[in-house]
PDB file of C-alpha atoms and ligand atoms in Angstrom:
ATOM      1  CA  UNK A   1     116.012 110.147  42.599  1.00 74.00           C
ATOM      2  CA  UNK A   2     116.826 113.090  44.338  1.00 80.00           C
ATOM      3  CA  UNK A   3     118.333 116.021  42.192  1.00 88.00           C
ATOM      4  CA  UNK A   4     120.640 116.890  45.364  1.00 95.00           C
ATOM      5  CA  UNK A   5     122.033 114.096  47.478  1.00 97.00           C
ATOM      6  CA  UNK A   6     124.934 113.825  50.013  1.00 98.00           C
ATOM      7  CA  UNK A   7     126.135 113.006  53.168  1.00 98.00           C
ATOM      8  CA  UNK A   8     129.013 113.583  55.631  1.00 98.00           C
ATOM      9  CA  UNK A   9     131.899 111.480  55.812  1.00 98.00           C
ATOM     10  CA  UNK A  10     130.773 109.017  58.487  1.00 98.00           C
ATOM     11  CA  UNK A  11     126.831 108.739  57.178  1.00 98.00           C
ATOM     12  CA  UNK A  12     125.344 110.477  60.114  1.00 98.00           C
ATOM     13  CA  UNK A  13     123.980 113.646  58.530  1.00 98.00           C
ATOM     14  CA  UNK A  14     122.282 113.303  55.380  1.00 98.00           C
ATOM     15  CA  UNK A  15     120.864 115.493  52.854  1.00 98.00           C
ATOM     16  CA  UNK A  16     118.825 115.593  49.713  1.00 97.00           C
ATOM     17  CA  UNK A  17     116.720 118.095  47.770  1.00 97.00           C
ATOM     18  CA  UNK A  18     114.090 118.287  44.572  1.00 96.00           C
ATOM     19  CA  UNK A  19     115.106 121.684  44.088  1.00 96.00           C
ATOM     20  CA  UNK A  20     117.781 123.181  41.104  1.00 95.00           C
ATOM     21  CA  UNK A  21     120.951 124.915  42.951  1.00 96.00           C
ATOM     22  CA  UNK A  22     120.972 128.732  42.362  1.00 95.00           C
ATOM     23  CA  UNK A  23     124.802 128.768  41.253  1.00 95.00           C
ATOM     24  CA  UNK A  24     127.882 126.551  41.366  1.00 96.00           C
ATOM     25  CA  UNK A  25     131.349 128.597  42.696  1.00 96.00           C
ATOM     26  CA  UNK A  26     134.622 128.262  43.889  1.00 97.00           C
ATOM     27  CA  UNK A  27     135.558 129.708  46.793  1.00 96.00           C
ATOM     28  CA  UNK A  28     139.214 130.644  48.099  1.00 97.00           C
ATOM     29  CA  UNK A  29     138.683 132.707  51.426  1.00 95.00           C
ATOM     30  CA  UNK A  30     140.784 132.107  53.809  1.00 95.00           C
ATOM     31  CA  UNK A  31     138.126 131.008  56.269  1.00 95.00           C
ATOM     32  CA  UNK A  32     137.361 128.120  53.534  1.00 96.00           C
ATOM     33  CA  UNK A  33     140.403 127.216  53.153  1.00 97.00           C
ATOM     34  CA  UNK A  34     140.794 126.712  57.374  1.00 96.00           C
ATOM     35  CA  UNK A  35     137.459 124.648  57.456  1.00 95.00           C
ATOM     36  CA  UNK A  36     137.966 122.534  55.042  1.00 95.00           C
ATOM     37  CA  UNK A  37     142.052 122.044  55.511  1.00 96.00           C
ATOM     38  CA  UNK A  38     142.747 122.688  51.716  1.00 97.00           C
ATOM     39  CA  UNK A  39     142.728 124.917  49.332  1.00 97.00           C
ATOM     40  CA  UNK A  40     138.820 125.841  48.526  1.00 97.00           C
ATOM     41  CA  UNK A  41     135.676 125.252  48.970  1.00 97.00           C
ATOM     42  CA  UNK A  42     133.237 123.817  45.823  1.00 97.00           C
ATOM     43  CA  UNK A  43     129.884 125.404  46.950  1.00 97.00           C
ATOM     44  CA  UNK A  44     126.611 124.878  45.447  1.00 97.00           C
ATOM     45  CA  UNK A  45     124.177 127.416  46.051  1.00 97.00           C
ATOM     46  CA  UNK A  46     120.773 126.372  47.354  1.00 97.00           C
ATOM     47  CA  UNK A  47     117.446 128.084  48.058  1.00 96.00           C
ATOM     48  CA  UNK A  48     117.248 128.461  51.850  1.00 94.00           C
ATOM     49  CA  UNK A  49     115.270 125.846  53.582  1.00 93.00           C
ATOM     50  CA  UNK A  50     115.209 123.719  50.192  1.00 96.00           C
ATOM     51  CA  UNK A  51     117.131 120.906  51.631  1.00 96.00           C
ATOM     52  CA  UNK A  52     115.375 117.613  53.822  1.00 97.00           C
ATOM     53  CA  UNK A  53     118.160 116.466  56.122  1.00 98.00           C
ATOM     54  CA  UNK A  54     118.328 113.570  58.057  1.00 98.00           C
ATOM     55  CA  UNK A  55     120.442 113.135  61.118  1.00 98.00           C
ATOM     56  CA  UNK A  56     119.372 117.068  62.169  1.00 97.00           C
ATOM     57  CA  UNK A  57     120.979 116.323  65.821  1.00 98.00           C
ATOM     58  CA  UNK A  58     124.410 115.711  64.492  1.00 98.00           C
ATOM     59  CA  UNK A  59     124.803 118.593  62.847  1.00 98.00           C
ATOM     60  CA  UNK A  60     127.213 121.141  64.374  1.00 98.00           C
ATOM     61  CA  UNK A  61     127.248 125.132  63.943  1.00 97.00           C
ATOM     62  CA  UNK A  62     130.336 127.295  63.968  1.00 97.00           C
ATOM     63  CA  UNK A  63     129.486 131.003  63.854  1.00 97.00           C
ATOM     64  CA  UNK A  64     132.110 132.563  62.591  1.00 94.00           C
ATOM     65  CA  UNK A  65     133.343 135.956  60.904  1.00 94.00           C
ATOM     66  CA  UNK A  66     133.712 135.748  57.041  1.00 89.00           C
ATOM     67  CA  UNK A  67     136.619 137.686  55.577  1.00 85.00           C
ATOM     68  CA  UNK A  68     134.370 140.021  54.266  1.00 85.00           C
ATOM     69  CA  UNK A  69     133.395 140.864  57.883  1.00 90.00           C
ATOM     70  CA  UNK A  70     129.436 139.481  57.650  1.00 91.00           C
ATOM     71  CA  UNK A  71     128.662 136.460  59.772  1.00 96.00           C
ATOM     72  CA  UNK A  72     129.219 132.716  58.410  1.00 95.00           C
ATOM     73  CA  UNK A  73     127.124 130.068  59.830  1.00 97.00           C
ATOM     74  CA  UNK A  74     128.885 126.877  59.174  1.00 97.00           C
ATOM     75  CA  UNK A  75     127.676 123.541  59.604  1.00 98.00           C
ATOM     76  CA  UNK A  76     129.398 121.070  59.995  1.00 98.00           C
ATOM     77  CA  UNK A  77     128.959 116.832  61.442  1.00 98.00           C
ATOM     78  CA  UNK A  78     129.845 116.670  65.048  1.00 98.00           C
ATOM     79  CA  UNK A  79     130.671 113.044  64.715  1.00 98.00           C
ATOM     80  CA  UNK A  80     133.032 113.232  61.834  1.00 98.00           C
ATOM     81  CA  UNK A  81     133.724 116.905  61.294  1.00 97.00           C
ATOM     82  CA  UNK A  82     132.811 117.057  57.810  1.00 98.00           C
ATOM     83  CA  UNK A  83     131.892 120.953  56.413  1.00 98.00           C
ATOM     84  CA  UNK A  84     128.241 120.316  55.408  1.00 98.00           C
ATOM     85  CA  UNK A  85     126.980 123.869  54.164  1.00 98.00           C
ATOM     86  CA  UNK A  86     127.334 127.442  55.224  1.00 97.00           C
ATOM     87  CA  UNK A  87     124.891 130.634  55.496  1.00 96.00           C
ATOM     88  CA  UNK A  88     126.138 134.078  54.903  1.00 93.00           C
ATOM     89  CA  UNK A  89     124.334 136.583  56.995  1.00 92.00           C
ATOM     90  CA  UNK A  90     125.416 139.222  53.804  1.00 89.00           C
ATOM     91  CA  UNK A  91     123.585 136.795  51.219  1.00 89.00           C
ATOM     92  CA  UNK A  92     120.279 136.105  52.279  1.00 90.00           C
ATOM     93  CA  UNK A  93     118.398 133.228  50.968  1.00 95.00           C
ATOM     94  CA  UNK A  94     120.781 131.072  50.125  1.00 96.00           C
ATOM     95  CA  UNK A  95     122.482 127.793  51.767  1.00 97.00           C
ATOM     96  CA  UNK A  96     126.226 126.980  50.128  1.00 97.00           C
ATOM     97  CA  UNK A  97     126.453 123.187  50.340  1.00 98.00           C
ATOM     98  CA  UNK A  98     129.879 122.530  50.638  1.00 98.00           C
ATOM     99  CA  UNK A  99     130.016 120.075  47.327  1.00 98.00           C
ATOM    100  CA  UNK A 100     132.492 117.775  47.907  1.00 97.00           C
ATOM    101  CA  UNK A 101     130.008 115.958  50.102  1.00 98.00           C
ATOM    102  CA  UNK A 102     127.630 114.989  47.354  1.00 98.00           C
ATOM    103  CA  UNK A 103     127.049 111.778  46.243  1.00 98.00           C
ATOM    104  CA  UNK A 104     127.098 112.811  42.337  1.00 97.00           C
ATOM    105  CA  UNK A 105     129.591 115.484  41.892  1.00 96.00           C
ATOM    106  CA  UNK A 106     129.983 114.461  37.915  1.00 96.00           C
ATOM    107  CA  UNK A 107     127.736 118.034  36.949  1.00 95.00           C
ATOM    108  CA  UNK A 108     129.742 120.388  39.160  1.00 95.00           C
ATOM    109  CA  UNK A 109     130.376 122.915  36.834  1.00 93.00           C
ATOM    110  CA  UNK A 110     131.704 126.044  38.827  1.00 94.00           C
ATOM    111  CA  UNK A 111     130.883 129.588  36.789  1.00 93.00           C
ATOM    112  CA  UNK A 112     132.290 131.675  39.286  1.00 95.00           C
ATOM    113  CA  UNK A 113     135.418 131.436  41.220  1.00 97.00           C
ATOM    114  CA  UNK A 114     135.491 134.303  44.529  1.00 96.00           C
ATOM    115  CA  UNK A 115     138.159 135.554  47.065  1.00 96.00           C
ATOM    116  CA  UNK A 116     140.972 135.088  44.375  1.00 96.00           C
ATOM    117  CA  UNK A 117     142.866 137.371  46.089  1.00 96.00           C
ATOM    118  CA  UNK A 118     143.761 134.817  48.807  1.00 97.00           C
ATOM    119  CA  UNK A 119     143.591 131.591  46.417  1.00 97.00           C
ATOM    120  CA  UNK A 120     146.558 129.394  46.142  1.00 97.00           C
ATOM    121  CA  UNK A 121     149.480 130.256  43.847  1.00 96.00           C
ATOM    122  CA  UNK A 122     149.653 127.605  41.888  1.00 97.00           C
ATOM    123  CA  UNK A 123     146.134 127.142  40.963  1.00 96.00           C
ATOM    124  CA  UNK A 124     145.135 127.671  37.686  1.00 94.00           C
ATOM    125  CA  UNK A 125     141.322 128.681  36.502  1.00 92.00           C
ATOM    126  CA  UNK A 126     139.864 128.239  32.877  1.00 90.00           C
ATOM    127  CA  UNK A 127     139.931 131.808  31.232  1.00 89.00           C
ATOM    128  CA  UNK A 128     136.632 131.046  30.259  1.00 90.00           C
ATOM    129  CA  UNK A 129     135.335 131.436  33.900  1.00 93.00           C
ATOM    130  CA  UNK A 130     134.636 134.255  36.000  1.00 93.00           C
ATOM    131  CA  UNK A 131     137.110 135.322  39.030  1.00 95.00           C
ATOM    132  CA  UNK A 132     135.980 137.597  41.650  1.00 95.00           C
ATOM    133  CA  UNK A 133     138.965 139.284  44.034  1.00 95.00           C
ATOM    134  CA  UNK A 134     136.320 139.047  46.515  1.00 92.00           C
ATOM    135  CA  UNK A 135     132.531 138.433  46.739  1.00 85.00           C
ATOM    136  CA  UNK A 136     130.451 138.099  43.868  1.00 77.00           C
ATOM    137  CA  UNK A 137     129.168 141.103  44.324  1.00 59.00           C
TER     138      UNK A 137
HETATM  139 ZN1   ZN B 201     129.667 112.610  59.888  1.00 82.34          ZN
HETATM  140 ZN1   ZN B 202     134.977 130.962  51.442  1.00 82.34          ZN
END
């Protein structure tokens, strides 16, 4: 089995991967927040061209400005509109799969939580985890 596995909501873009995620986060942009139509994003960092997808053609890109101002390239299934994973052009190397597509989700274990400045009011975050105003860096 797979260590990474998921797929869009309607099965026409799948994904899997061998290889450990670099980093689990949170995100509460307000450009995650749009795509996905709630309140953050779970992203699981991957190595760049780590993942084998299936169903390449259905895949959609938005290119968009993040709100720190670097281009986001955000994929997404044209067929269902599911947020698959996103590339920052300010963090190289790494593709944020957005994680509430994966099959197994029972590990997610977020250490980092970024763009608190815009997250929801009423959230509330584990003092035990980091929190970021911004980016992570
Ligand atoms: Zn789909
Ligand atoms: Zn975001």
């Amino acid at each position: 089995m797979p260590k990474i596995a998921g797929t869009c909501l309607c099965g026409s873009v799948k994904y899997s991967s061998d290889v450990e995620p670099v980093m689990t986060a949170v995100c509460h942009c307000k450009s995650c927040q749009r795509q996905t139509g709630t309140a953050f994003s779970i992203v699981v960092g991957m190595p760049e061209a780590s993942l084998e997808v299936d169903g390449q053609e259905n895949i959609g890109e938005f290119l968009g400005t993040g709100d720190s101002g670097g281009k986001v390239h955000r994929n997404f299934c044209r067929n269902c509109g599911s947020p698959l994973w996103s590339t920052c052009e300010s963090i190289s190397g790494v593709e944020f799969i957005k994680a509430g597509t994966l099959d197994d989700t029972s590990w997610l274990d977020p250490t980092a939580h970024v763009w608190c400045e815009t997250m929801q009011p009423w959230v509330d975050i584990s003092e035990s985890v980091e929190k970021h105003s911004r980016n992570l860096s």
